[in-house]
């Protein structure tokens, strides 16, 4: 069964601004019968300039004003109904499969995804229970081995050395709040930075390359470029782990980078290949699925 670690971040706005933007009307037009998810009544994409750190403050402000008035939605009741529907429609019809998974797992794929609630790797890529060992963190970052242990590389070690997965996928996406926080972070903030800001600074190299190559572009465009550069860095950081690098050279493990575009539902993917002639690595097999 897919093992998921990580948090979630929601982009929230007041009900007034949603009505002004006509968002509720548009949702009703396309057939949405419920515009309530969890505690929130209104969710939409904020401009990219609003990063994850800012979103957390917006969410708290929104929730404070709605705790007393919003009592119409029973989240636990809805969750119970979804669980029972899963049991009736999926678990019981395939009970032998799920009972086998209760004993052991043997996934072929390890996915490192973003904690963003809109980008569930199993949902987007169609993985079934038991197929993908998954970990999610803010901005889908993989740090090099010399940075020390993290929840991500500990999960990697288990997936590669114990479960012996055959594919590792680093999956990033557009409109990433973590990357926006990275791009807008000021270095002089130092110890006053939030936990989110300190974490995303692991992508500083991608940020600096992006700023150097695309300083003439808008902030939004720079963020889009940095999202892809960060995936490439995380892919390259994977080979700092000897137990991944050795398996990559022998073909036991394949490493992939994926960039999911939320706006047009396209997926750009590439693979990290081993160059046996000069003992190096290079990006190959670039494709766009649209």
PDB file of N, CA and C in Angstrom, residues 67-152:
ATOM      1  N   UNK A  67     -14.973  29.823  12.098  1.00  0.00           N
ATOM      2  CA  UNK A  67     -15.115  28.725  13.050  1.00  0.00           C
ATOM      3  C   UNK A  67     -16.513  28.695  13.668  1.00  0.00           C
ATOM      4  N   UNK A  68     -17.060  29.883  13.980  1.00  0.00           N
ATOM      5  CA  UNK A  68     -18.345  29.923  14.663  1.00  0.00           C
ATOM      6  C   UNK A  68     -19.509  29.817  13.692  1.00  0.00           C
ATOM      7  N   UNK A  69     -19.328  30.274  12.458  1.00  0.00           N
ATOM      8  CA  UNK A  69     -20.447  30.324  11.528  1.00  0.00           C
ATOM      9  C   UNK A  69     -20.562  29.084  10.663  1.00  0.00           C
ATOM     10  N   UNK A  70     -19.439  28.366  10.427  1.00  0.00           N
ATOM     11  CA  UNK A  70     -19.469  27.231   9.518  1.00  0.00           C
ATOM     12  C   UNK A  70     -19.657  25.931  10.297  1.00  0.00           C
ATOM     13  N   UNK A  71     -20.901  25.516  10.463  1.00  0.00           N
ATOM     14  CA  UNK A  71     -21.198  24.267  11.160  1.00  0.00           C
ATOM     15  C   UNK A  71     -21.997  23.315  10.286  1.00  0.00           C
ATOM     16  N   UNK A  72     -22.155  23.655   8.994  1.00  0.00           N
ATOM     17  CA  UNK A  72     -23.028  22.872   8.123  1.00  0.00           C
ATOM     18  C   UNK A  72     -22.356  21.640   7.540  1.00  0.00           C
ATOM     19  N   UNK A  73     -21.039  21.595   7.554  1.00  0.00           N
ATOM     20  CA  UNK A  73     -20.347  20.507   6.891  1.00  0.00           C
ATOM     21  C   UNK A  73     -19.758  19.537   7.908  1.00  0.00           C
ATOM     22  N   UNK A  74     -20.166  18.293   7.850  1.00  0.00           N
ATOM     23  CA  UNK A  74     -19.697  17.263   8.760  1.00  0.00           C
ATOM     24  C   UNK A  74     -18.546  16.519   8.079  1.00  0.00           C
ATOM     25  N   UNK A  75     -17.320  16.956   8.339  1.00  0.00           N
ATOM     26  CA  UNK A  75     -16.171  16.367   7.663  1.00  0.00           C
ATOM     27  C   UNK A  75     -15.993  14.901   8.033  1.00  0.00           C
ATOM     28  N   UNK A  76     -16.078  14.582   9.323  1.00  0.00           N
ATOM     29  CA  UNK A  76     -15.891  13.193   9.742  1.00  0.00           C
ATOM     30  C   UNK A  76     -16.994  12.292   9.195  1.00  0.00           C
ATOM     31  N   UNK A  77     -18.207  12.835   9.130  1.00  0.00           N
ATOM     32  CA  UNK A  77     -19.304  12.060   8.557  1.00  0.00           C
ATOM     33  C   UNK A  77     -19.060  11.760   7.087  1.00  0.00           C
ATOM     34  N   UNK A  78     -18.576  12.768   6.375  1.00  0.00           N
ATOM     35  CA  UNK A  78     -18.255  12.582   4.958  1.00  0.00           C
ATOM     36  C   UNK A  78     -17.112  11.584   4.797  1.00  0.00           C
ATOM     37  N   UNK A  79     -16.115  11.677   5.664  1.00  0.00           N
ATOM     38  CA  UNK A  79     -14.975  10.762   5.576  1.00  0.00           C
ATOM     39  C   UNK A  79     -15.414   9.320   5.838  1.00  0.00           C
ATOM     40  N   UNK A  80     -16.316   9.144   6.800  1.00  0.00           N
ATOM     41  CA  UNK A  80     -16.834   7.801   7.088  1.00  0.00           C
ATOM     42  C   UNK A  80     -17.556   7.235   5.871  1.00  0.00           C
ATOM     43  N   UNK A  81     -18.376   8.067   5.229  1.00  0.00           N
ATOM     44  CA  UNK A  81     -19.102   7.611   4.051  1.00  0.00           C
ATOM     45  C   UNK A  81     -18.137   7.201   2.926  1.00  0.00           C
ATOM     46  N   UNK A  82     -17.075   7.982   2.764  1.00  0.00           N
ATOM     47  CA  UNK A  82     -16.099   7.659   1.724  1.00  0.00           C
ATOM     48  C   UNK A  82     -15.387   6.350   2.040  1.00  0.00           C
ATOM     49  N   UNK A  83     -15.049   6.151   3.317  1.00  0.00           N
ATOM     50  CA  UNK A  83     -14.393   4.906   3.695  1.00  0.00           C
ATOM     51  C   UNK A  83     -15.303   3.708   3.452  1.00  0.00           C
ATOM     52  N   UNK A  84     -16.561   3.823   3.865  1.00  0.00           N
ATOM     53  CA  UNK A  84     -17.486   2.703   3.675  1.00  0.00           C
ATOM     54  C   UNK A  84     -17.735   2.439   2.194  1.00  0.00           C
ATOM     55  N   UNK A  85     -17.744   3.500   1.392  1.00  0.00           N
ATOM     56  CA  UNK A  85     -17.892   3.325  -0.063  1.00  0.00           C
ATOM     57  C   UNK A  85     -16.680   2.598  -0.642  1.00  0.00           C
ATOM     58  N   UNK A  86     -15.481   2.958  -0.135  1.00  0.00           N
ATOM     59  CA  UNK A  86     -14.263   2.258  -0.564  1.00  0.00           C
ATOM     60  C   UNK A  86     -14.345   0.774  -0.205  1.00  0.00           C
ATOM     61  N   UNK A  87     -14.809   0.499   0.996  1.00  0.00           N
ATOM     62  CA  UNK A  87     -14.886  -0.899   1.423  1.00  0.00           C
ATOM     63  C   UNK A  87     -15.867  -1.690   0.564  1.00  0.00           C
ATOM     64  N   UNK A  88     -17.041  -1.110   0.285  1.00  0.00           N
ATOM     65  CA  UNK A  88     -18.058  -1.817  -0.494  1.00  0.00           C
ATOM     66  C   UNK A  88     -17.645  -1.986  -1.952  1.00  0.00           C
ATOM     67  N   UNK A  89     -17.121  -0.903  -2.534  1.00  0.00           N
ATOM     68  CA  UNK A  89     -16.912  -0.890  -3.978  1.00  0.00           C
ATOM     69  C   UNK A  89     -15.532  -1.376  -4.417  1.00  0.00           C
ATOM     70  N   UNK A  90     -14.540  -1.317  -3.519  1.00  0.00           N
ATOM     71  CA  UNK A  90     -13.193  -1.685  -3.925  1.00  0.00           C
ATOM     72  C   UNK A  90     -12.600  -2.815  -3.075  1.00  0.00           C
ATOM     73  N   UNK A  91     -12.676  -2.683  -1.762  1.00  0.00           N
ATOM     74  CA  UNK A  91     -12.043  -3.675  -0.902  1.00  0.00           C
ATOM     75  C   UNK A  91     -12.720  -5.042  -1.019  1.00  0.00           C
ATOM     76  N   UNK A  92     -14.020  -5.101  -0.788  1.00  0.00           N
ATOM     77  CA  UNK A  92     -14.714  -6.388  -0.784  1.00  0.00           C
ATOM     78  C   UNK A  92     -14.681  -7.092  -2.140  1.00  0.00           C
ATOM     79  N   UNK A  93     -14.874  -6.384  -3.263  1.00  0.00           N
ATOM     80  CA  UNK A  93     -14.783  -7.081  -4.558  1.00  0.00           C
ATOM     81  C   UNK A  93     -13.386  -7.647  -4.845  1.00  0.00           C
ATOM     82  N   UNK A  94     -12.341  -7.074  -4.224  1.00  0.00           N
ATOM     83  CA  UNK A  94     -10.981  -7.557  -4.439  1.00  0.00           C
ATOM     84  C   UNK A  94     -10.336  -7.947  -3.112  1.00  0.00           C
ATOM     85  N   UNK A  95     -11.092  -8.635  -2.284  1.00  0.00           N
ATOM     86  CA  UNK A  95     -10.654  -8.904  -0.923  1.00  0.00           C
ATOM     87  C   UNK A  95      -9.374  -9.739  -0.873  1.00  0.00           C
ATOM     88  N   UNK A  96      -9.192 -10.661  -1.812  1.00  0.00           N
ATOM     89  CA  UNK A  96      -7.980 -11.475  -1.808  1.00  0.00           C
ATOM     90  C   UNK A  96      -6.735 -10.624  -2.032  1.00  0.00           C
ATOM     91  N   UNK A  97      -6.847  -9.668  -2.939  1.00  0.00           N
ATOM     92  CA  UNK A  97      -5.731  -8.765  -3.220  1.00  0.00           C
ATOM     93  C   UNK A  97      -5.382  -7.944  -1.976  1.00  0.00           C
ATOM     94  N   UNK A  98      -6.378  -7.380  -1.318  1.00  0.00           N
ATOM     95  CA  UNK A  98      -6.119  -6.536  -0.162  1.00  0.00           C
ATOM     96  C   UNK A  98      -5.629  -7.348   1.038  1.00  0.00           C
ATOM     97  N   UNK A  99      -6.082  -8.585   1.175  1.00  0.00           N
ATOM     98  CA  UNK A  99      -5.589  -9.419   2.263  1.00  0.00           C
ATOM     99  C   UNK A  99      -4.137  -9.818   2.028  1.00  0.00           C
ATOM    100  N   UNK A 100      -3.761  -9.985   0.758  1.00  0.00           N
ATOM    101  CA  UNK A 100      -2.355 -10.256   0.448  1.00  0.00           C
ATOM    102  C   UNK A 100      -1.496  -9.041   0.763  1.00  0.00           C
ATOM    103  N   UNK A 101      -2.013  -7.842   0.480  1.00  0.00           N
ATOM    104  CA  UNK A 101      -1.284  -6.616   0.790  1.00  0.00           C
ATOM    105  C   UNK A 101      -1.151  -6.408   2.296  1.00  0.00           C
ATOM    106  N   UNK A 102      -2.078  -6.952   3.069  1.00  0.00           N
ATOM    107  CA  UNK A 102      -1.998  -6.828   4.520  1.00  0.00           C
ATOM    108  C   UNK A 102      -0.795  -7.588   5.073  1.00  0.00           C
ATOM    109  N   UNK A 103      -0.329  -8.585   4.325  1.00  0.00           N
ATOM    110  CA  UNK A 103       0.802  -9.398   4.762  1.00  0.00           C
ATOM    111  C   UNK A 103       2.129  -8.806   4.330  1.00  0.00           C
ATOM    112  N   UNK A 104       2.189  -8.291   3.091  1.00  0.00           N
ATOM    113  CA  UNK A 104       3.463  -7.775   2.566  1.00  0.00           C
ATOM    114  C   UNK A 104       3.201  -6.842   1.400  1.00  0.00           C
ATOM    115  N   UNK A 105       4.206  -6.032   1.095  1.00  0.00           N
ATOM    116  CA  UNK A 105       4.142  -5.149  -0.070  1.00  0.00           C
ATOM    117  C   UNK A 105       5.369  -5.374  -0.943  1.00  0.00           C
ATOM    118  N   UNK A 106       5.182  -5.181  -2.246  1.00  0.00           N
ATOM    119  CA  UNK A 106       6.315  -5.311  -3.171  1.00  0.00           C
ATOM    120  C   UNK A 106       6.157  -4.312  -4.313  1.00  0.00           C
ATOM    121  N   UNK A 107       6.125  -3.017  -3.993  1.00  0.00           N
ATOM    122  CA  UNK A 107       5.948  -2.000  -5.043  1.00  0.00           C
ATOM    123  C   UNK A 107       7.157  -1.946  -5.964  1.00  0.00           C
ATOM    124  N   UNK A 108       6.911  -1.598  -7.211  1.00  0.00           N
ATOM    125  CA  UNK A 108       7.982  -1.469  -8.199  1.00  0.00           C
ATOM    126  C   UNK A 108       8.432  -0.024  -8.351  1.00  0.00           C
ATOM    127  N   UNK A 109       7.681   0.893  -7.757  1.00  0.00           N
ATOM    128  CA  UNK A 109       7.922   2.317  -7.971  1.00  0.00           C
ATOM    129  C   UNK A 109       8.018   3.052  -6.639  1.00  0.00           C
ATOM    130  N   UNK A 110       8.969   3.983  -6.563  1.00  0.00           N
ATOM    131  CA  UNK A 110       9.077   4.923  -5.441  1.00  0.00           C
ATOM    132  C   UNK A 110       8.805   6.311  -5.995  1.00  0.00           C
ATOM    133  N   UNK A 111       7.861   7.042  -5.415  1.00  0.00           N
ATOM    134  CA  UNK A 111       7.521   8.384  -5.875  1.00  0.00           C
ATOM    135  C   UNK A 111       7.834   9.402  -4.787  1.00  0.00           C
ATOM    136  N   UNK A 112       8.572  10.451  -5.156  1.00  0.00           N
ATOM    137  CA  UNK A 112       8.820  11.571  -4.252  1.00  0.00           C
ATOM    138  C   UNK A 112       8.034  12.747  -4.810  1.00  0.00           C
ATOM    139  N   UNK A 113       6.940  13.083  -4.156  1.00  0.00           N
ATOM    140  CA  UNK A 113       6.044  14.113  -4.661  1.00  0.00           C
ATOM    141  C   UNK A 113       5.951  15.291  -3.715  1.00  0.00           C
ATOM    142  N   UNK A 114       5.204  16.295  -4.135  1.00  0.00           N
ATOM    143  CA  UNK A 114       4.985  17.483  -3.319  1.00  0.00           C
ATOM    144  C   UNK A 114       3.799  17.257  -2.389  1.00  0.00           C
ATOM    145  N   UNK A 115       3.832  17.913  -1.231  1.00  0.00           N
ATOM    146  CA  UNK A 115       2.746  17.792  -0.267  1.00  0.00           C
ATOM    147  C   UNK A 115       1.479  18.512  -0.719  1.00  0.00           C
ATOM    148  N   UNK A 116       1.550  19.272  -1.792  1.00  0.00           N
ATOM    149  CA  UNK A 116       0.409  20.033  -2.304  1.00  0.00           C
ATOM    150  C   UNK A 116      -0.815  19.125  -2.477  1.00  0.00           C
ATOM    151  N   UNK A 117      -1.952  19.568  -1.942  1.00  0.00           N
ATOM    152  CA  UNK A 117      -3.164  18.740  -1.948  1.00  0.00           C
ATOM    153  C   UNK A 117      -3.709  18.489  -3.346  1.00  0.00           C
ATOM    154  N   UNK A 118      -3.298  19.297  -4.316  1.00  0.00           N
ATOM    155  CA  UNK A 118      -3.829  19.157  -5.672  1.00  0.00           C
ATOM    156  C   UNK A 118      -3.063  18.139  -6.508  1.00  0.00           C
ATOM    157  N   UNK A 119      -1.946  17.649  -5.966  1.00  0.00           N
ATOM    158  CA  UNK A 119      -1.067  16.820  -6.790  1.00  0.00           C
ATOM    159  C   UNK A 119      -0.796  15.501  -6.073  1.00  0.00           C
ATOM    160  N   UNK A 120      -1.787  14.628  -6.044  1.00  0.00           N
ATOM    161  CA  UNK A 120      -1.628  13.312  -5.460  1.00  0.00           C
ATOM    162  C   UNK A 120      -1.059  12.379  -6.527  1.00  0.00           C
ATOM    163  N   UNK A 121       0.168  11.880  -6.363  1.00  0.00           N
ATOM    164  CA  UNK A 121       0.774  11.043  -7.407  1.00  0.00           C
ATOM    165  C   UNK A 121      -0.061   9.827  -7.785  1.00  0.00           C
ATOM    166  N   UNK A 122      -0.635   9.158  -6.803  1.00  0.00           N
ATOM    167  CA  UNK A 122      -1.427   7.963  -7.117  1.00  0.00           C
ATOM    168  C   UNK A 122      -2.669   8.324  -7.925  1.00  0.00           C
ATOM    169  N   UNK A 123      -3.254   9.467  -7.632  1.00  0.00           N
ATOM    170  CA  UNK A 123      -4.453   9.897  -8.360  1.00  0.00           C
ATOM    171  C   UNK A 123      -4.099  10.313  -9.780  1.00  0.00           C
ATOM    172  N   UNK A 124      -3.035  11.105  -9.923  1.00  0.00           N
ATOM    173  CA  UNK A 124      -2.655  11.623 -11.241  1.00  0.00           C
ATOM    174  C   UNK A 124      -2.077  10.520 -12.127  1.00  0.00           C
ATOM    175  N   UNK A 125      -1.248   9.642 -11.553  1.00  0.00           N
ATOM    176  CA  UNK A 125      -0.567   8.611 -12.341  1.00  0.00           C
ATOM    177  C   UNK A 125      -1.276   7.255 -12.301  1.00  0.00           C
ATOM    178  N   UNK A 126      -2.361   7.178 -11.569  1.00  0.00           N
ATOM    179  CA  UNK A 126      -3.195   5.975 -11.608  1.00  0.00           C
ATOM    180  C   UNK A 126      -2.655   4.773 -10.862  1.00  0.00           C
ATOM    181  N   UNK A 127      -1.836   4.984  -9.830  1.00  0.00           N
ATOM    182  CA  UNK A 127      -1.324   3.854  -9.078  1.00  0.00           C
ATOM    183  C   UNK A 127      -2.422   3.251  -8.199  1.00  0.00           C
ATOM    184  N   UNK A 128      -2.409   1.936  -8.105  1.00  0.00           N
ATOM    185  CA  UNK A 128      -3.326   1.219  -7.237  1.00  0.00           C
ATOM    186  C   UNK A 128      -2.609   0.872  -5.932  1.00  0.00           C
ATOM    187  N   UNK A 129      -3.361   0.532  -4.867  1.00  0.00           N
ATOM    188  CA  UNK A 129      -2.723   0.156  -3.604  1.00  0.00           C
ATOM    189  C   UNK A 129      -1.683  -0.948  -3.807  1.00  0.00           C
ATOM    190  N   UNK A 130      -0.506  -0.733  -3.254  1.00  0.00           N
ATOM    191  CA  UNK A 130       0.561  -1.706  -3.372  1.00  0.00           C
ATOM    192  C   UNK A 130       1.510  -1.467  -4.527  1.00  0.00           C
ATOM    193  N   UNK A 131       1.188  -0.523  -5.427  1.00  0.00           N
ATOM    194  CA  UNK A 131       2.023  -0.308  -6.608  1.00  0.00           C
ATOM    195  C   UNK A 131       3.119   0.726  -6.401  1.00  0.00           C
ATOM    196  N   UNK A 132       2.885   1.723  -5.552  1.00  0.00           N
ATOM    197  CA  UNK A 132       3.844   2.822  -5.414  1.00  0.00           C
ATOM    198  C   UNK A 132       4.108   3.131  -3.944  1.00  0.00           C
ATOM    199  N   UNK A 133       5.375   3.144  -3.583  1.00  0.00           N
ATOM    200  CA  UNK A 133       5.808   3.571  -2.249  1.00  0.00           C
ATOM    201  C   UNK A 133       6.053   5.075  -2.362  1.00  0.00           C
ATOM    202  N   UNK A 134       5.281   5.859  -1.622  1.00  0.00           N
ATOM    203  CA  UNK A 134       5.222   7.299  -1.868  1.00  0.00           C
ATOM    204  C   UNK A 134       5.591   8.100  -0.636  1.00  0.00           C
ATOM    205  N   UNK A 135       6.379   9.152  -0.849  1.00  0.00           N
ATOM    206  CA  UNK A 135       6.638  10.127   0.203  1.00  0.00           C
ATOM    207  C   UNK A 135       6.459  11.518  -0.398  1.00  0.00           C
ATOM    208  N   UNK A 136       5.914  12.426   0.404  1.00  0.00           N
ATOM    209  CA  UNK A 136       5.660  13.776  -0.096  1.00  0.00           C
ATOM    210  C   UNK A 136       6.205  14.795   0.894  1.00  0.00           C
ATOM    211  N   UNK A 137       6.822  15.826   0.357  1.00  0.00           N
ATOM    212  CA  UNK A 137       7.297  16.925   1.191  1.00  0.00           C
ATOM    213  C   UNK A 137       7.066  18.235   0.458  1.00  0.00           C
ATOM    214  N   UNK A 138       7.281  19.341   1.115  1.00  0.00           N
ATOM    215  CA  UNK A 138       7.095  20.645   0.489  1.00  0.00           C
ATOM    216  C   UNK A 138       8.095  20.802  -0.658  1.00  0.00           C
ATOM    217  N   UNK A 139       7.577  20.975  -1.871  1.00  0.00           N
ATOM    218  CA  UNK A 139       8.365  21.216  -3.089  1.00  0.00           C
ATOM    219  C   UNK A 139       9.131  19.981  -3.574  1.00  0.00           C
ATOM    220  N   UNK A 140       8.724  18.793  -3.122  1.00  0.00           N
ATOM    221  CA  UNK A 140       9.302  17.523  -3.594  1.00  0.00           C
ATOM    222  C   UNK A 140      10.831  17.547  -3.690  1.00  0.00           C
ATOM    223  N   UNK A 141      11.476  17.950  -2.608  1.00  0.00           N
ATOM    224  CA  UNK A 141      12.932  18.089  -2.598  1.00  0.00           C
ATOM    225  C   UNK A 141      13.626  16.821  -2.107  1.00  0.00           C
ATOM    226  N   UNK A 142      14.737  16.489  -2.760  1.00  0.00           N
ATOM    227  CA  UNK A 142      15.643  15.449  -2.283  1.00  0.00           C
ATOM    228  C   UNK A 142      16.971  16.125  -1.970  1.00  0.00           C
ATOM    229  N   UNK A 143      17.423  16.003  -0.748  1.00  0.00           N
ATOM    230  CA  UNK A 143      18.688  16.624  -0.358  1.00  0.00           C
ATOM    231  C   UNK A 143      19.835  15.633  -0.570  1.00  0.00           C
ATOM    232  N   UNK A 144      21.059  16.119  -0.810  1.00  0.00           N
ATOM    233  CA  UNK A 144      22.199  15.209  -0.990  1.00  0.00           C
ATOM    234  C   UNK A 144      22.536  14.485   0.300  1.00  0.00           C
ATOM    235  N   UNK A 145      23.219  13.354   0.176  1.00  0.00           N
ATOM    236  CA  UNK A 145      23.490  12.506   1.323  1.00  0.00           C
ATOM    237  C   UNK A 145      24.274  13.233   2.400  1.00  0.00           C
ATOM    238  N   UNK A 146      25.153  14.158   2.013  1.00  0.00           N
ATOM    239  CA  UNK A 146      25.990  14.845   3.007  1.00  0.00           C
ATOM    240  C   UNK A 146      25.180  15.781   3.908  1.00  0.00           C
ATOM    241  N   UNK A 147      23.939  16.087   3.546  1.00  0.00           N
ATOM    242  CA  UNK A 147      23.097  16.950   4.382  1.00  0.00           C
ATOM    243  C   UNK A 147      22.513  16.223   5.579  1.00  0.00           C
ATOM    244  N   UNK A 148      22.669  14.918   5.619  1.00  0.00           N
ATOM    245  CA  UNK A 148      22.175  14.169   6.762  1.00  0.00           C
ATOM    246  C   UNK A 148      20.793  13.579   6.548  1.00  0.00           C
ATOM    247  N   UNK A 149      20.268  12.880   7.558  1.00  0.00           N
ATOM    248  CA  UNK A 149      18.994  12.170   7.413  1.00  0.00           C
ATOM    249  C   UNK A 149      17.789  13.094   7.377  1.00  0.00           C
ATOM    250  N   UNK A 150      16.834  12.729   6.551  1.00  0.00           N
ATOM    251  CA  UNK A 150      15.528  13.382   6.488  1.00  0.00           C
ATOM    252  C   UNK A 150      14.483  12.282   6.342  1.00  0.00           C
ATOM    253  N   UNK A 151      13.221  12.643   6.502  1.00  0.00           N
ATOM    254  CA  UNK A 151      12.178  11.639   6.306  1.00  0.00           C
ATOM    255  C   UNK A 151      12.178  11.131   4.863  1.00  0.00           C
ATOM    256  N   UNK A 152      12.606  11.978   3.924  1.00  0.00           N
ATOM    257  CA  UNK A 152      12.607  11.573   2.522  1.00  0.00           C
ATOM    258  C   UNK A 152      13.699  10.558   2.222  1.00  0.00           C
TER     259      UNK A 152
END
